[in-house]
Coordinates of C-alpha atoms in Angstrom, one line a residue:
M268 CA 160.3 14.7 169.9
R269 CA 160.1 17.1 172.3
R270 CA 160.5 19.9 170.2
S271 CA 157.8 18.5 167.8
Y272 CA 155.5 18.6 170.4
A273 CA 156.5 22.3 171.2
N274 CA 155.9 23.0 167.4
K275 CA 152.4 21.3 167.2
K276 CA 151.3 22.8 170.6
L277 CA 152.4 26.4 169.0
A278 CA 150.8 25.7 165.8
R279 CA 147.7 25.0 167.5
H280 CA 147.4 28.3 169.5
S281 CA 148.7 30.4 166.4
R282 CA 145.6 29.4 164.2
R283 CA 143.2 32.4 164.3
P284 CA 139.7 31.8 165.2
A285 CA 136.8 31.4 162.4
E286 CA 135.2 34.5 161.4
L287 CA 131.6 34.9 161.3
L288 CA 130.3 36.5 158.3
L289 CA 126.8 38.2 158.9
V290 CA 126.9 40.3 155.8
P291 CA 125.3 37.3 153.9
M292 CA 122.6 36.7 156.7
I293 CA 121.6 40.1 156.8
D294 CA 121.4 40.2 152.8
I295 CA 119.1 36.9 153.3
F296 CA 116.8 38.6 155.7
T297 CA 116.4 41.7 154.0
V298 CA 115.4 39.3 150.9
L299 CA 113.0 38.0 153.3
V300 CA 111.0 41.0 154.6
T301 CA 110.8 42.8 151.5
F302 CA 109.3 39.3 149.7
L303 CA 106.8 39.1 152.8
L304 CA 105.8 43.3 152.9
M305 CA 105.2 42.8 149.1
T306 CA 103.3 39.7 149.0
A307 CA 101.5 40.7 152.6
V308 CA 97.6 41.1 152.0
F309 CA 96.7 44.3 153.7
S310 CA 93.2 44.6 154.6
R311 CA 90.9 46.5 157.0
T312 CA 89.1 44.2 159.5
V313 CA 85.8 45.1 161.1
I314 CA 85.0 43.6 164.6
L315 CA 81.4 43.4 165.4
Q316 CA 80.2 42.7 169.1
L317 CA 78.1 39.4 168.7
N318 CA 76.3 38.4 172.0
L319 CA 76.1 34.8 171.5
P320 CA 74.0 32.7 173.7
A321 CA 75.1 31.3 177.5
S322 CA 74.2 28.1 178.2
Q323 CA 71.8 28.1 181.1
T324 CA 70.9 25.6 183.0
E325 CA 67.5 27.4 184.3
F326 CA 65.0 28.4 181.6
K327 CA 63.6 32.0 182.5
D328 CA 59.7 33.4 181.4
P329 CA 60.7 35.5 178.3
P330 CA 60.3 39.3 179.2
P331 CA 57.0 41.0 178.0
G332 CA 57.3 43.1 174.7
L333 CA 59.0 42.0 171.2
Q334 CA 61.3 39.7 170.8
L335 CA 62.9 40.4 166.9
E336 CA 64.1 37.5 165.3
V337 CA 65.3 37.9 161.3
M338 CA 65.1 34.3 160.1
V339 CA 67.6 34.3 156.9
R340 CA 66.3 31.5 154.7
K341 CA 67.5 30.5 151.3
D342 CA 64.6 31.9 149.3
L343 CA 63.3 34.6 152.1
L344 CA 63.9 37.0 154.9
Q345 CA 61.3 36.4 157.3
V346 CA 60.8 39.1 160.5
A347 CA 59.4 37.5 163.5
D348 CA 58.5 38.1 167.1
R349 CA 59.5 35.4 169.2
N350 CA 57.0 35.5 171.4
T351 CA 54.1 35.7 168.6
G352 CA 55.5 34.2 165.6
P353 CA 56.3 36.0 162.0
L354 CA 55.6 39.2 161.5
A355 CA 56.7 39.9 158.0
T356 CA 58.0 37.7 155.0
L357 CA 60.1 39.2 152.6
P358 CA 60.3 37.3 149.3
N359 CA 63.9 36.9 147.6
T360 CA 64.1 39.3 144.4
Q361 CA 66.3 38.6 141.4
T362 CA 68.8 39.9 142.7
G363 CA 69.1 38.2 146.1
P364 CA 67.4 38.5 149.1
N365 CA 65.4 41.9 149.7
Y366 CA 67.8 44.1 151.8
D367 CA 65.8 47.4 151.2
G368 CA 62.5 45.8 152.1
L369 CA 64.1 44.2 155.7
T370 CA 65.6 47.7 156.4
D371 CA 62.1 49.8 155.6
Y372 CA 60.1 47.1 157.6
L373 CA 62.8 47.1 160.3
K374 CA 62.8 51.4 160.5
R375 CA 58.9 50.8 161.4
V376 CA 59.2 48.2 163.6
K377 CA 62.1 50.8 165.6
A378 CA 59.6 53.7 165.4
K379 CA 57.2 51.5 167.0
F380 CA 59.8 50.4 169.7
P381 CA 62.0 52.9 170.0
E382 CA 63.9 51.7 173.2
K383 CA 64.3 48.4 171.7
T384 CA 68.0 47.6 170.6
D385 CA 68.3 44.0 170.5
A386 CA 67.5 41.3 167.9
S387 CA 68.6 38.3 166.9
I388 CA 69.6 37.1 163.7
L389 CA 68.8 33.3 162.9
L390 CA 70.9 31.6 159.6
E391 CA 69.7 28.0 157.8
P392 CA 73.0 26.2 157.4
D393 CA 74.1 27.0 154.0
T394 CA 73.5 30.7 154.3
T395 CA 76.0 32.8 152.4
Y396 CA 79.1 34.9 154.3
D397 CA 78.1 38.0 152.0
T398 CA 74.4 37.6 153.0
V399 CA 74.8 37.4 156.9
I400 CA 77.1 40.5 156.9
Q401 CA 74.6 42.4 154.6
V402 CA 72.1 41.3 157.1
M403 CA 73.6 42.1 159.8
D404 CA 74.6 45.7 158.6
R405 CA 71.0 46.2 157.7
V406 CA 70.0 45.0 161.2
R407 CA 72.3 47.5 163.0
V408 CA 71.6 51.0 160.6
F409 CA 70.7 52.3 158.1
E410 CA 71.6 55.3 155.6
V411 CA 70.3 58.5 156.4
K412 CA 70.5 61.2 153.5
E413 CA 70.8 64.8 154.3
G414 CA 71.6 67.1 151.4
L415 CA 75.0 65.8 150.3
N416 CA 75.9 63.8 153.3
T417 CA 75.1 60.7 154.4
T418 CA 75.0 59.8 158.0
Q419 CA 74.0 56.3 159.7
A420 CA 70.9 55.9 162.2
E421 CA 70.8 52.8 164.8
L422 CA 68.2 50.1 164.3
F423 CA 68.9 47.1 166.4
P424 CA 72.9 47.1 166.9
D425 CA 72.7 44.6 170.0
I426 CA 72.8 41.4 167.5
S427 CA 72.6 37.7 168.2
M428 CA 73.0 34.8 166.2
G429 CA 71.9 31.7 165.9
D430 CA 70.4 28.5 163.8
A431 CA 67.1 29.0 162.1
P432 CA 64.6 26.7 163.2
P433 CA 63.9 23.9 160.5
V434 CA 60.9 24.6 157.9
D435 CA 58.4 21.6 157.8
A436 CA 58.0 20.9 154.1
A437 CA 54.3 20.1 154.3
S438 CA 52.7 23.2 155.7
G439 CA 56.0 25.7 155.4
A440 CA 55.4 26.7 158.9
T441 CA 59.1 26.6 161.5
N442 CA 58.8 23.9 163.9
G443 CA 57.4 25.9 167.5
S444 CA 55.7 28.8 165.4
T445 CA 53.0 29.4 163.2
A446 CA 52.4 29.1 159.7
P447 CA 54.4 32.5 158.0
T448 CA 52.2 35.3 157.0
A449 CA 52.5 36.6 153.4
A450 CA 52.6 40.1 154.9
A451 CA 54.2 42.6 152.6
P452 CA 56.4 44.6 154.1
A453 CA 54.0 47.4 154.4
G454 CA 51.9 45.2 156.7
G455 CA 51.6 46.2 160.0
V456 CA 53.8 46.1 162.9
P457 CA 53.5 44.4 166.4
H458 CA 51.8 45.8 169.0
S459 CA 52.9 46.5 172.5

């Protein structure tokens, strides 16, 4: 009996330890990494600095001068001064918002107020992402062609975003402002 106990003990110690097979695990990870790299979407992400309105408990008097707002509505773009009201209304073209008219008008405003760098973009709730990006690009910069080269010049690079005030259906006026003018983009630029 003693002998069989010793044989069992000897047999227990003479077993080889189990081997850990790493080759199949490396194969699985190689296939997984290859699959993930081939299905990954590589896109160029552009980050724009936005100035979101801070929550304030005190209200300050607005500074004198132009407080430029670009309101994006379903059927038009409207350029306004927060202090005086609408400056220009740009109805949509057949292809969509009148981005070229917006750029032309903002260039005239920039010529009148060259030190001004900030503008607010006010959006209706159902504004498409593409429209938001197009308006932001048109408010920030415009393209200048010099021979064969095209460069970008600044308009109003400090952009703030917010919600557009609702439109009163009866008069077409925004709440808290005068009725929108039907001024064409060739209309006047606000006086300082």
